[in-house]
C-alpha atoms as an extended CHARMM CRD file, in Angstrom:
* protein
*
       201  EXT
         1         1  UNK       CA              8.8930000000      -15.5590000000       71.0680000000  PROA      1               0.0000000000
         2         2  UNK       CA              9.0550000000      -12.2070000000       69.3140000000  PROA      2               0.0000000000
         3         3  UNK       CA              5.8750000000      -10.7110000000       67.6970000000  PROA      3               0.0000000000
         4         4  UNK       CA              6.5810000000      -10.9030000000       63.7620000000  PROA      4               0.0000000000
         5         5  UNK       CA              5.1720000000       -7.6410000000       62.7680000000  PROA      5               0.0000000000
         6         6  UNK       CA              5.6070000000       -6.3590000000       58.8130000000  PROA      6               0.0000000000
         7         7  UNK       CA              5.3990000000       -2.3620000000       60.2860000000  PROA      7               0.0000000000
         8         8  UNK       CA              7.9730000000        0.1290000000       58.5580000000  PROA      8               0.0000000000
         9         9  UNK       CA              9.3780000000        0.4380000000       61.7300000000  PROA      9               0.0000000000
        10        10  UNK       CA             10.2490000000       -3.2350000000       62.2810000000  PROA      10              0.0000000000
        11        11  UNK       CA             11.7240000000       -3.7040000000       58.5740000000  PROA      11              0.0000000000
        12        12  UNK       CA             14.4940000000       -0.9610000000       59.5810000000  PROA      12              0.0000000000
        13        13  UNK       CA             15.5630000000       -3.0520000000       62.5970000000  PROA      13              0.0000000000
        14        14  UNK       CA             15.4120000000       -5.8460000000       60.1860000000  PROA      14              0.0000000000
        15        15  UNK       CA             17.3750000000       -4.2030000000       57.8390000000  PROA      15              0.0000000000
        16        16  UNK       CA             19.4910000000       -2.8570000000       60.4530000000  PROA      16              0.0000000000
        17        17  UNK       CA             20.1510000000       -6.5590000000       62.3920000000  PROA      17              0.0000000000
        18        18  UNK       CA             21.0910000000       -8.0550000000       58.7630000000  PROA      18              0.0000000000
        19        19  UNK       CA             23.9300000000       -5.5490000000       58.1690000000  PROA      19              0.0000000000
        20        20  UNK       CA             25.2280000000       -6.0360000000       61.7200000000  PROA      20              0.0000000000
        21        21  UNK       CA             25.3700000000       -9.9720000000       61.4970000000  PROA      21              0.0000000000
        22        22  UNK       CA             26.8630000000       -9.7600000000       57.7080000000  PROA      22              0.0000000000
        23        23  UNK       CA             29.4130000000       -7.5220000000       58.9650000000  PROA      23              0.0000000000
        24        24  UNK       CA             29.8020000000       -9.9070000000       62.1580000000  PROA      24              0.0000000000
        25        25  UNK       CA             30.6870000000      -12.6780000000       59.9180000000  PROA      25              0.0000000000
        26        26  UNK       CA             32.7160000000      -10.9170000000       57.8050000000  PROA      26              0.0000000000
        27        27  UNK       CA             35.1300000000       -9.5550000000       60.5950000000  PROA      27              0.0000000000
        28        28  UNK       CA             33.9470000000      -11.0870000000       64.1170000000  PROA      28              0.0000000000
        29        29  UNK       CA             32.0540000000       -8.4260000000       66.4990000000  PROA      29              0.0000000000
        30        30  UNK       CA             35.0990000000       -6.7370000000       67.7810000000  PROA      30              0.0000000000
        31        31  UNK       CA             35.2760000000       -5.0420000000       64.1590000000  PROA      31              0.0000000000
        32        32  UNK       CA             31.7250000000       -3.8590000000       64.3040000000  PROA      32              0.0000000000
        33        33  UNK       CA             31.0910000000       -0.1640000000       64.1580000000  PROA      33              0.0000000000
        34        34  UNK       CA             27.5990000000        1.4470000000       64.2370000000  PROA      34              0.0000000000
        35        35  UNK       CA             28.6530000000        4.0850000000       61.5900000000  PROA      35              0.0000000000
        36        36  UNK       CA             29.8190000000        0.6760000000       59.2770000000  PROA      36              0.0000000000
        37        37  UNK       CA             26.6440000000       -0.8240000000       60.1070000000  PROA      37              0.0000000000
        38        38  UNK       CA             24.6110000000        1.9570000000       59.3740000000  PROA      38              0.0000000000
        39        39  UNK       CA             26.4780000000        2.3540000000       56.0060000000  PROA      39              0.0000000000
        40        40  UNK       CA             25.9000000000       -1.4070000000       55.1290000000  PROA      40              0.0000000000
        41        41  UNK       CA             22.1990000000       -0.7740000000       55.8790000000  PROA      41              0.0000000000
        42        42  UNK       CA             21.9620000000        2.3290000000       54.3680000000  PROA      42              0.0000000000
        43        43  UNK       CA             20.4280000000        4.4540000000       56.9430000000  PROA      43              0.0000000000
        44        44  UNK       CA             22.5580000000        6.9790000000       58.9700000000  PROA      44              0.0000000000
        45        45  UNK       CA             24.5790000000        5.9810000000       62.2950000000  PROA      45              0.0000000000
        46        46  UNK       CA             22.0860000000        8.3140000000       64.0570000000  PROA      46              0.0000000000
        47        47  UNK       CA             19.1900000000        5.7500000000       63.1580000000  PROA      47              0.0000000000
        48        48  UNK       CA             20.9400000000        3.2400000000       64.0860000000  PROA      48              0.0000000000
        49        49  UNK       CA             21.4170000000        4.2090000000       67.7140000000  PROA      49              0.0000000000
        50        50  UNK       CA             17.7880000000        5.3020000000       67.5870000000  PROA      50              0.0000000000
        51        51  UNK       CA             16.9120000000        1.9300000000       67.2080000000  PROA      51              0.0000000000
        52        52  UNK       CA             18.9450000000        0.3390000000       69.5140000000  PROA      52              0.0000000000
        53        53  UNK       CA             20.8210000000        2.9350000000       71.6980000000  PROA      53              0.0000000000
        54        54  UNK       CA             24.7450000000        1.2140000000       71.7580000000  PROA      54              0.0000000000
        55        55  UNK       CA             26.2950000000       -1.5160000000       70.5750000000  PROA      55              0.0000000000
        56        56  UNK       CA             25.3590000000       -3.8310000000       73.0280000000  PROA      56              0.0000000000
        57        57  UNK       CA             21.7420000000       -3.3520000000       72.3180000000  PROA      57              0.0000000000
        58        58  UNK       CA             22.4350000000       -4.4860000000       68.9800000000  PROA      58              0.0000000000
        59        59  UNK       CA             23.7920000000       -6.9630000000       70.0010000000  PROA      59              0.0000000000
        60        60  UNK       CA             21.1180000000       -8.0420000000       72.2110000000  PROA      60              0.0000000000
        61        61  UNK       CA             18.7180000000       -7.7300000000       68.9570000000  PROA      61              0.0000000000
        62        62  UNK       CA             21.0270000000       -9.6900000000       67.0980000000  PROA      62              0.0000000000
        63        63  UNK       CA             21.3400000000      -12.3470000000       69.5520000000  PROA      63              0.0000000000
        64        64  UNK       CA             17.7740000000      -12.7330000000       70.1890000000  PROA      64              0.0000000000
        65        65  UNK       CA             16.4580000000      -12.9160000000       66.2200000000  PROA      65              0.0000000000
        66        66  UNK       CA             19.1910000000      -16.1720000000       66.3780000000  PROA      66              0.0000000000
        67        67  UNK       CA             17.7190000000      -17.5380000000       68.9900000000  PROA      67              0.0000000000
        68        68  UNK       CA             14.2070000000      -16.9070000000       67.9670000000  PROA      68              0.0000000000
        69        69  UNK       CA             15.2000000000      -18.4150000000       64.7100000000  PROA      69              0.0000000000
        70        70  UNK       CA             16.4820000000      -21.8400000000       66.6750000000  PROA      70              0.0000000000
        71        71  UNK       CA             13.6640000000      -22.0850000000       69.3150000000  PROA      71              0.0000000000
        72        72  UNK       CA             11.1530000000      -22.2790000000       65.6710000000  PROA      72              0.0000000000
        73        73  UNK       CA             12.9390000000      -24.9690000000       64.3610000000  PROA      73              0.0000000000
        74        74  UNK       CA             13.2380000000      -26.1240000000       67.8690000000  PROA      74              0.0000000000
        75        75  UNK       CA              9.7340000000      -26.1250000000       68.1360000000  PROA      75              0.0000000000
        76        76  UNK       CA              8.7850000000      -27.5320000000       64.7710000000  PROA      76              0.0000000000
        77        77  UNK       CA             11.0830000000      -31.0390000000       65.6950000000  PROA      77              0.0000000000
        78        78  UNK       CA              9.4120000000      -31.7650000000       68.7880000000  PROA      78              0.0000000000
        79        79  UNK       CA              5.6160000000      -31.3410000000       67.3600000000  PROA      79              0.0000000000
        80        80  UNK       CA              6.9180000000      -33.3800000000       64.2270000000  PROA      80              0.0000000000
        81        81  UNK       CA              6.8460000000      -36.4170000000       67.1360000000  PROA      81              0.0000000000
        82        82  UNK       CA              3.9290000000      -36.1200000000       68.7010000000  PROA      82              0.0000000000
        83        83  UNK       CA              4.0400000000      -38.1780000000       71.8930000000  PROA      83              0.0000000000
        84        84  UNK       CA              7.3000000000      -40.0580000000       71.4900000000  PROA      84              0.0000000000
        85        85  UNK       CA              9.1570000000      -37.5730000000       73.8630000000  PROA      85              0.0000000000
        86        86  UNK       CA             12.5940000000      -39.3350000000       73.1690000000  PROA      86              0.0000000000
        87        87  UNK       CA             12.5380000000      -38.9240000000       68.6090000000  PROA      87              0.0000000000
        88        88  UNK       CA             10.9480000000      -35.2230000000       70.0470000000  PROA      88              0.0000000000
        89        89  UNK       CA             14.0410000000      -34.5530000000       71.9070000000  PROA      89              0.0000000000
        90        90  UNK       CA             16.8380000000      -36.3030000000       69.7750000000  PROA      90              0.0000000000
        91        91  UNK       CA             15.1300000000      -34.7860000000       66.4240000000  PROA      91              0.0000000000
        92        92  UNK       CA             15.5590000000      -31.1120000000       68.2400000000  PROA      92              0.0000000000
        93        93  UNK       CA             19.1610000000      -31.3770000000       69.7940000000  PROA      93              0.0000000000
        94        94  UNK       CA             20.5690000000      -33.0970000000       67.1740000000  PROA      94              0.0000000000
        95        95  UNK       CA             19.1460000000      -30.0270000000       64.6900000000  PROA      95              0.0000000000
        96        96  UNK       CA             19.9120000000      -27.3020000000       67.1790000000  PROA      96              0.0000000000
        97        97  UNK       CA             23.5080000000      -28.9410000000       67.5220000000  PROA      97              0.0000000000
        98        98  UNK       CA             23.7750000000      -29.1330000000       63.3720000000  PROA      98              0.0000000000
        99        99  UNK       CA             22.4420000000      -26.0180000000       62.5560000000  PROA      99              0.0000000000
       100       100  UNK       CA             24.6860000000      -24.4430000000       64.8630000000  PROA      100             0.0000000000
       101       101  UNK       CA             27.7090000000      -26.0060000000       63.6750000000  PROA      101             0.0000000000
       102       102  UNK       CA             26.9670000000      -24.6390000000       60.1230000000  PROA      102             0.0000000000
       103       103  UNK       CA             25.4090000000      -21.3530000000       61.4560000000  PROA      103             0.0000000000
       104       104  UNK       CA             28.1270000000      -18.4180000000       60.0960000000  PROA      104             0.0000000000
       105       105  UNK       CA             27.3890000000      -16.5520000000       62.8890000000  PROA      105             0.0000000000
       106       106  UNK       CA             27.8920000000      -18.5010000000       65.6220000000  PROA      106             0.0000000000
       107       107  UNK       CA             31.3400000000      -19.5130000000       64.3340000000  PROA      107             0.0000000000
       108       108  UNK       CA             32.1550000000      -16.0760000000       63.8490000000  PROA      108             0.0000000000
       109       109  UNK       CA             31.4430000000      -15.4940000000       67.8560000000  PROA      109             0.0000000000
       110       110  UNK       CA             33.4480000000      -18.4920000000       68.3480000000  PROA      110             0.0000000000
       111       111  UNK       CA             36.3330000000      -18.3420000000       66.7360000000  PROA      111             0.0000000000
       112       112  UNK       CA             36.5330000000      -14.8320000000       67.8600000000  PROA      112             0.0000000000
       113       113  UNK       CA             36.2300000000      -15.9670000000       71.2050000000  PROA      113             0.0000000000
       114       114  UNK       CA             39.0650000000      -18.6550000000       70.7850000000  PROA      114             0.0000000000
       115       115  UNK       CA             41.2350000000      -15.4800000000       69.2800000000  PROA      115             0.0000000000
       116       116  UNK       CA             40.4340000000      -14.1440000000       72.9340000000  PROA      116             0.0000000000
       117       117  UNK       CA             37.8060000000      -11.8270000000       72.1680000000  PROA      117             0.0000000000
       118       118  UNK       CA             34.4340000000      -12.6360000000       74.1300000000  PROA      118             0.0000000000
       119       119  UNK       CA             32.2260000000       -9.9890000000       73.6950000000  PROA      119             0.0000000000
       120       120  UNK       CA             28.9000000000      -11.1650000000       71.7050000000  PROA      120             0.0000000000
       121       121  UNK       CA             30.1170000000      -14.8090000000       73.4410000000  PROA      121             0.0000000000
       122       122  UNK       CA             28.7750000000      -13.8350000000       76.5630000000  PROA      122             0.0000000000
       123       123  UNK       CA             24.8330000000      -13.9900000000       74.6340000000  PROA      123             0.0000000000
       124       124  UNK       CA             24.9660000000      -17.3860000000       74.3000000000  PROA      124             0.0000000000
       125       125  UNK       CA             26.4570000000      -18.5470000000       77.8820000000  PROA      125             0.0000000000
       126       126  UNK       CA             26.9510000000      -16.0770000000       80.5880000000  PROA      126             0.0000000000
       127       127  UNK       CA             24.1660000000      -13.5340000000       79.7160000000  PROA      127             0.0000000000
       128       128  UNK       CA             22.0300000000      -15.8910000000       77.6480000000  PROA      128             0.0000000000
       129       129  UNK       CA             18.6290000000      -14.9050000000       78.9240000000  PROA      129             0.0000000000
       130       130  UNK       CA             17.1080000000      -14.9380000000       76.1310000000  PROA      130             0.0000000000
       131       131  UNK       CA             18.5250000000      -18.5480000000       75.1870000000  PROA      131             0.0000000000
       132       132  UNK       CA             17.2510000000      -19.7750000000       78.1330000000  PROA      132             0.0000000000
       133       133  UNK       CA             14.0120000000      -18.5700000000       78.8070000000  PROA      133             0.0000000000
       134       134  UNK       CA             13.2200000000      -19.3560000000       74.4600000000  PROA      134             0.0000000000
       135       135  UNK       CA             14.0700000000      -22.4340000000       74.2770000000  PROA      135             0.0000000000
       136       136  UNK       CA             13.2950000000      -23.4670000000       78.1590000000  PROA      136             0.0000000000
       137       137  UNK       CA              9.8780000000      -22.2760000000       77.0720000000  PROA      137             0.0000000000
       138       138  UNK       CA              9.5230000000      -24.4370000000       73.9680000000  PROA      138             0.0000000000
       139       139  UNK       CA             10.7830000000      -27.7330000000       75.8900000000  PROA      139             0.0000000000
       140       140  UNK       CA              8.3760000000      -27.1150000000       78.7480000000  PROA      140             0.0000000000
       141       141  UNK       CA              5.4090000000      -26.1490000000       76.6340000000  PROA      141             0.0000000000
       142       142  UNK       CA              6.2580000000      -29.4050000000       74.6780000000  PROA      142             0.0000000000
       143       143  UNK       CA              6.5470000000      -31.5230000000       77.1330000000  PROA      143             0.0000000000
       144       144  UNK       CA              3.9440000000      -30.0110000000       79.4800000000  PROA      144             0.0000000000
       145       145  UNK       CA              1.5840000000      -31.3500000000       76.3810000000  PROA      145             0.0000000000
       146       146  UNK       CA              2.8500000000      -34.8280000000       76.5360000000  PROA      146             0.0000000000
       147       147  UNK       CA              3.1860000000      -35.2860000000       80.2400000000  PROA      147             0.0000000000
       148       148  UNK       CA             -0.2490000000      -34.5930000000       82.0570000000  PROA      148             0.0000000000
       149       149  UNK       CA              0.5700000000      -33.6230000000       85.6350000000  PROA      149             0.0000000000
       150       150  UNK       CA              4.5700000000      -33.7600000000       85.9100000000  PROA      150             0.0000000000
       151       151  UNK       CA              5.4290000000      -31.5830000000       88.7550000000  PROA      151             0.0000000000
       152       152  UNK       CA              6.1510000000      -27.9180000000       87.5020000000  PROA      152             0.0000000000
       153       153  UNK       CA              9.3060000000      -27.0990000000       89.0010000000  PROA      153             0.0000000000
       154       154  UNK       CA             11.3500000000      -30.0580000000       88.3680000000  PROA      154             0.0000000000
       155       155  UNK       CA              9.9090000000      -29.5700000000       84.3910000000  PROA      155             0.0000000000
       156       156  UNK       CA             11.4520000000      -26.2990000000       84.6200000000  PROA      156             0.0000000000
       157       157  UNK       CA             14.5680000000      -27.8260000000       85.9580000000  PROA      157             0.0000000000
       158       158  UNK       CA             14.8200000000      -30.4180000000       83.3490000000  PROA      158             0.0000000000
       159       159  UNK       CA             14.3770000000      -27.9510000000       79.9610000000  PROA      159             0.0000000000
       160       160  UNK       CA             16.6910000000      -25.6880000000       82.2020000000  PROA      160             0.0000000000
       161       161  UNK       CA             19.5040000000      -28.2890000000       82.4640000000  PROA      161             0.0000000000
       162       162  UNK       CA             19.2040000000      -29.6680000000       78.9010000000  PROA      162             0.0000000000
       163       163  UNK       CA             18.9960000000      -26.0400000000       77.1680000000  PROA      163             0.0000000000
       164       164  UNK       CA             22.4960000000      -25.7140000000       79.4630000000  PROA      164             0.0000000000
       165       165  UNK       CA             24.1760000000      -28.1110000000       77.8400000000  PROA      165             0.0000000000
       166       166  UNK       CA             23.1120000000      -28.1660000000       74.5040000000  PROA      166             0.0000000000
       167       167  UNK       CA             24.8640000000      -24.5070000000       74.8500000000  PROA      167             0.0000000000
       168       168  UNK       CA             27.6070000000      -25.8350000000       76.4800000000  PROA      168             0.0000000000
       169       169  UNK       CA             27.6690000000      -28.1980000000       73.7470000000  PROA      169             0.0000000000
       170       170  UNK       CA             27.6840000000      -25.9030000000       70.8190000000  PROA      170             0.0000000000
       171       171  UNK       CA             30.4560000000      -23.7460000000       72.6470000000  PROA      171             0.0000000000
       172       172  UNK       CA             32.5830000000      -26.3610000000       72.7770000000  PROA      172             0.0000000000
       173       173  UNK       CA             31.8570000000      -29.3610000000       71.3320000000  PROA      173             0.0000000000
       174       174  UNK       CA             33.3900000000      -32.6340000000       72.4600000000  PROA      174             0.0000000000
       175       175  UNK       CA             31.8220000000      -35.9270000000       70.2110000000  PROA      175             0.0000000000
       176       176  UNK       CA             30.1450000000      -36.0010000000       66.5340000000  PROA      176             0.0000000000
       177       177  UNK       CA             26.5440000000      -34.3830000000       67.1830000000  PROA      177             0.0000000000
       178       178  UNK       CA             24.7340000000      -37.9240000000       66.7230000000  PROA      178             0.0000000000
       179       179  UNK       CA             26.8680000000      -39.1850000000       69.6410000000  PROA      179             0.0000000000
       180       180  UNK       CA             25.8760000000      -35.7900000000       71.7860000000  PROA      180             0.0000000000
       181       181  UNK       CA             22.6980000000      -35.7900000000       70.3190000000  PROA      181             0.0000000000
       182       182  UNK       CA             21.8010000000      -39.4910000000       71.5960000000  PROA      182             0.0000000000
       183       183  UNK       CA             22.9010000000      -38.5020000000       74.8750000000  PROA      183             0.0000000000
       184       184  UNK       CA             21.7710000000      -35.7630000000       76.0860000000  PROA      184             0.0000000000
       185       185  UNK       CA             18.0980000000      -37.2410000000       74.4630000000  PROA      185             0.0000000000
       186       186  UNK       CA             18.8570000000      -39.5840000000       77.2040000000  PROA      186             0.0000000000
       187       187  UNK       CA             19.1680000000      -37.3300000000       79.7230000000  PROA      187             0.0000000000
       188       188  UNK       CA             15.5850000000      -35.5160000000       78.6150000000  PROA      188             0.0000000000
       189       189  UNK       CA             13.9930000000      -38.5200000000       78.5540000000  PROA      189             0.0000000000
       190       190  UNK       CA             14.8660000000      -39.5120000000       82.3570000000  PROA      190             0.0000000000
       191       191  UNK       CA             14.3830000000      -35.8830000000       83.7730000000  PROA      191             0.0000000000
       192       192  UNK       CA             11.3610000000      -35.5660000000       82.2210000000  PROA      192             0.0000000000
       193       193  UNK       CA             10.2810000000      -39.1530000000       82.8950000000  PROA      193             0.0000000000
       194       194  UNK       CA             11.5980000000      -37.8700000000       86.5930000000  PROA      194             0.0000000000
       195       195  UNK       CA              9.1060000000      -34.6210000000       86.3880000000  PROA      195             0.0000000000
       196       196  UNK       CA              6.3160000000      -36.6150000000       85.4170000000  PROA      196             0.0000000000
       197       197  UNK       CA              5.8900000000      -38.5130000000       88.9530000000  PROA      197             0.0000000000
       198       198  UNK       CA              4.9450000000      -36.3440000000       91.3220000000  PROA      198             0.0000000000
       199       199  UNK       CA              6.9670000000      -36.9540000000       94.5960000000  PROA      199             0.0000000000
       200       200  UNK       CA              4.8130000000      -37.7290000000       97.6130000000  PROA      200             0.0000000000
       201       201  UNK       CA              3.5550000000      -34.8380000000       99.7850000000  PROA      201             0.0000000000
């Protein structure tokens, strides 16, 4: 996760990353400008770009302080269950899939997606790094702690695939979030259960 720093430097990104995702909300990414951004944060457009050289690498910062802001809640329901790996997992979908549903962001990128404009979409799904390697992280530290010896690679392949489609999930959503939420815990709990047993060499 991102180092949380209280530096000059890193309250002007702050600063910066605020005005970009109240103006994101306001009128969906396409409308963005750096000079409006800069306006709404009060600094010039030339610090703006100094900070984060285009558009897309404010979007980048944008889309990772999201995520970073997930994966900690993320985090926080799985510890709050200790060893029971399933109330770990259901307690941090069913959040992640709640939060996002009320999230004002993330509607903004999606309904400006549905209106045929994908261009902060692709953060969350096609280029979603950062969402994947975050919260990948958290379910494999997590579960790393609760199951001693699980073969490596198919733990990595289990946070992988659930991360996936929690996404796919929150993109486009299909059932009420307890339904989703029950099964896709479900899921976890056999993949996991499945990385735990080390096959036979």
């Amino acid at each position: 996760m991102t180092a949380t720093t209280d530096s000059p430097r890193q309250r002007l990104r702050d600063t910066i990353v605020d005005a970009a995702r109240a103006r994101t909300i306001a009128a969906g990414w396409d409308a963005v400008r750096m000079g409006g951004v800069a306006t709404t944060a009060g600094v010039s457009r030339q610090t703006v770009y100094n900070e984060f050289g285009s558009k897309a690498g404010l979007a980048e910062a944008l889309a990772r302080r999201e995520v970073d802001r997930f994966v900690g809640d993320v985090r926080k329901a799985l510890l709050a269950h200790g060893a029971d790996v399933r109330a770990g997992a259901y307690a941090a979908i069913a959040h992640t899939l709640a939060t996002a549903a009320d999230n004002p962001l993330v509607k903004a990128i999606l309904t400006s997606a549905r209106g045929g404009s994908d261009e902060l979409l692709p953060y969350l799904t096609t280029r979603a790094e950062v969402v994947l390697t975050e919260a990948s992280g958290a379910l494999i530290e997590w579960a790393g702690d609760h199951l001693p010896g699980a073969d490596q690679a198919a733990l990595a392949f289990a946070a992988d695939t659930i991360v996936r489609l929690v996404v796919s999930h929150i993109v486009l959503p299909r059932s009420p979030i307890d339904q989703t939420a029950t099964a896709l815990a479900d899921l976890a709990v056999h993949l996991f259960t499945a990385a735990a047993t080390r096959p036979p060499r």
